[in-house]
C-alpha cells in the first residue's frame, strides 16, 4: 500500500515515454515539487495527495484498502497544445490503472503552459495496478 506513488509514477513514466519520447526527446518526469534551475520541457509532475484508509475491519489491525488521489500536472514552455497532448497520454495510462479522472484544466502563467488533472480510486491490499 505504501508504494502506490512509486508504482503509479513508474507506469506513467514508462508508458508515456514509450509513446512520446520520439516526438518530445526532452520529455521529463518528476515527483519533486521543487523548481529546477534548468527545466526540460515538456515536464510531467506526479503528486500523491492526502489519502485515506478504506475497508476497515472490526479488529483494525491491517490496512485493507486506501482511497488515493493523484494530481498530475504537465508543463511546457512552447505551447498549450504540447502540454495537453502529453496530459492526454498520461490520462490514458491512469485509465488503464482504473482511476477516475477529473478532466484537466488549463492554468497558464507568463513563463509556461500548464494542465492540471486529478485522478482517484480505491486500491485494495491485493489490487494490481
Tab-separated table of C-alpha atoms in Angstrom:
chain	number	residue	atom	x	y	z
A	1	UNK	CA	0.000	0.000	0.000
A	2	UNK	CA	2.832	2.401	0.761
A	3	UNK	CA	4.461	2.034	-2.654
A	4	UNK	CA	1.442	3.287	-4.609
A	5	UNK	CA	3.080	6.578	-5.619
A	6	UNK	CA	6.215	4.823	-6.890
A	7	UNK	CA	4.194	2.277	-8.871
A	8	UNK	CA	1.938	4.897	-10.480
A	9	UNK	CA	4.885	7.177	-11.295
A	10	UNK	CA	6.867	4.322	-12.861
A	11	UNK	CA	3.924	3.206	-15.017
A	12	UNK	CA	3.295	6.781	-16.216
A	13	UNK	CA	6.966	7.388	-16.975
A	14	UNK	CA	7.447	4.094	-18.819
A	15	UNK	CA	4.268	4.175	-20.912
A	16	UNK	CA	4.244	7.878	-21.777
A	17	UNK	CA	7.971	7.831	-22.604
A	18	UNK	CA	7.478	4.846	-24.881
A	19	UNK	CA	4.717	6.665	-26.755
A	20	UNK	CA	6.035	10.244	-26.842
A	21	UNK	CA	9.835	10.232	-26.461
A	22	UNK	CA	10.428	10.289	-30.225
A	23	UNK	CA	8.235	13.386	-30.601
A	24	UNK	CA	9.482	15.060	-27.405
A	25	UNK	CA	13.075	13.917	-26.764
A	26	UNK	CA	13.424	16.184	-23.707
A	27	UNK	CA	10.249	14.857	-22.064
A	28	UNK	CA	10.820	14.863	-18.326
A	29	UNK	CA	9.047	13.241	-15.346
A	30	UNK	CA	9.235	14.143	-11.669
A	31	UNK	CA	7.627	13.738	-8.275
A	32	UNK	CA	9.717	16.605	-6.898
A	33	UNK	CA	7.774	19.824	-6.312
A	34	UNK	CA	10.885	21.995	-6.344
A	35	UNK	CA	11.570	24.014	-9.465
A	36	UNK	CA	14.882	23.139	-11.079
A	37	UNK	CA	17.064	25.936	-12.444
A	38	UNK	CA	17.223	24.269	-15.850
A	39	UNK	CA	13.999	22.511	-16.662
A	40	UNK	CA	13.315	20.153	-19.534
A	41	UNK	CA	10.038	20.540	-21.392
A	42	UNK	CA	7.504	19.130	-21.603
A	43	UNK	CA	7.501	18.028	-17.960
A	44	UNK	CA	5.091	15.692	-16.160
A	45	UNK	CA	4.733	16.203	-12.406
A	46	UNK	CA	3.029	13.401	-10.448
A	47	UNK	CA	1.891	14.215	-6.908
A	48	UNK	CA	0.082	11.914	-4.487
A	49	UNK	CA	-2.381	13.961	-2.462
A	50	UNK	CA	-3.587	13.041	1.024
A	51	UNK	CA	-5.034	9.535	1.027
A	52	UNK	CA	-7.440	7.841	3.409
A	53	UNK	CA	-7.862	4.314	4.667
A	54	UNK	CA	-10.874	2.331	3.471
A	55	UNK	CA	-12.251	-1.157	4.086
A	56	UNK	CA	-11.566	-1.272	7.817
A	57	UNK	CA	-12.478	-4.462	9.621
A	58	UNK	CA	-13.584	-4.816	13.260
A	59	UNK	CA	-10.093	-5.567	14.563
A	60	UNK	CA	-8.464	-2.612	12.796
A	61	UNK	CA	-5.031	-4.259	12.706
A	62	UNK	CA	-4.449	-4.180	8.954
A	63	UNK	CA	-4.810	-1.714	6.124
A	64	UNK	CA	-7.222	-3.346	3.696
A	65	UNK	CA	-7.622	-0.552	1.163
A	66	UNK	CA	-6.982	3.114	0.566
A	67	UNK	CA	-8.557	5.927	-1.425
A	68	UNK	CA	-5.760	7.522	-3.429
A	69	UNK	CA	-5.844	10.788	-5.349
A	70	UNK	CA	-3.079	11.951	-7.665
A	71	UNK	CA	-2.642	15.416	-9.050
A	72	UNK	CA	-0.968	15.266	-12.429
A	73	UNK	CA	0.481	18.421	-13.969
A	74	UNK	CA	2.023	18.846	-17.394
A	75	UNK	CA	4.141	21.874	-18.235
A	76	UNK	CA	5.513	23.180	-21.486
A	77	UNK	CA	7.325	26.365	-22.450
A	78	UNK	CA	6.269	26.365	-26.134
A	79	UNK	CA	2.526	25.759	-26.456
A	80	UNK	CA	-0.664	24.743	-24.705
A	81	UNK	CA	-1.162	22.098	-27.371
A	82	UNK	CA	2.005	20.268	-26.320
A	83	UNK	CA	1.030	20.343	-22.635
A	84	UNK	CA	-2.433	18.980	-23.477
A	85	UNK	CA	-1.038	16.272	-25.750
A	86	UNK	CA	1.257	14.960	-23.019
A	87	UNK	CA	-1.568	15.146	-20.468
A	88	UNK	CA	-3.794	13.080	-22.752
A	89	UNK	CA	-1.177	10.312	-22.828
A	90	UNK	CA	-0.851	10.410	-19.046
A	91	UNK	CA	-4.625	10.150	-18.577
A	92	UNK	CA	-4.769	7.072	-20.812
A	93	UNK	CA	-2.236	5.407	-18.509
A	94	UNK	CA	-4.287	6.394	-15.452
A	95	UNK	CA	-7.435	4.920	-17.033
A	96	UNK	CA	-5.549	1.684	-17.749
A	97	UNK	CA	-4.968	1.553	-13.980
A	98	UNK	CA	-8.722	2.129	-13.497
A	99	UNK	CA	-8.526	5.613	-11.975
A	100	UNK	CA	-11.481	8.007	-12.166
A	101	UNK	CA	-10.483	11.190	-13.980
A	102	UNK	CA	-11.282	14.822	-13.233
A	103	UNK	CA	-10.571	16.313	-16.628
A	104	UNK	CA	-7.670	18.753	-16.882
A	105	UNK	CA	-7.939	22.451	-16.513
A	106	UNK	CA	-5.550	24.966	-18.002
A	107	UNK	CA	-3.589	27.179	-15.606
A	108	UNK	CA	-1.069	29.094	-17.712
A	109	UNK	CA	1.450	31.633	-16.455
A	110	UNK	CA	3.677	34.110	-18.271
A	111	UNK	CA	6.512	31.558	-18.283
A	112	UNK	CA	4.853	28.263	-19.207
A	113	UNK	CA	1.705	26.416	-20.246
A	114	UNK	CA	0.210	24.117	-17.613
A	115	UNK	CA	-2.537	21.463	-17.485
A	116	UNK	CA	-3.744	20.065	-14.151
A	117	UNK	CA	-5.863	16.930	-13.646
A	118	UNK	CA	-6.794	14.799	-10.651
A	119	UNK	CA	-7.251	11.027	-10.706
A	120	UNK	CA	-8.690	8.944	-7.855
A	121	UNK	CA	-9.562	5.369	-6.988
A	122	UNK	CA	-9.823	2.876	-4.174
A	123	UNK	CA	-6.931	0.416	-4.161
A	124	UNK	CA	-7.369	-2.781	-2.162
A	125	UNK	CA	-4.498	-4.602	-0.485
A	126	UNK	CA	-4.492	-7.267	-3.212
A	127	UNK	CA	-5.090	-4.994	-6.214
A	128	UNK	CA	-2.600	-4.923	-9.037
A	129	UNK	CA	-2.123	-1.629	-10.802
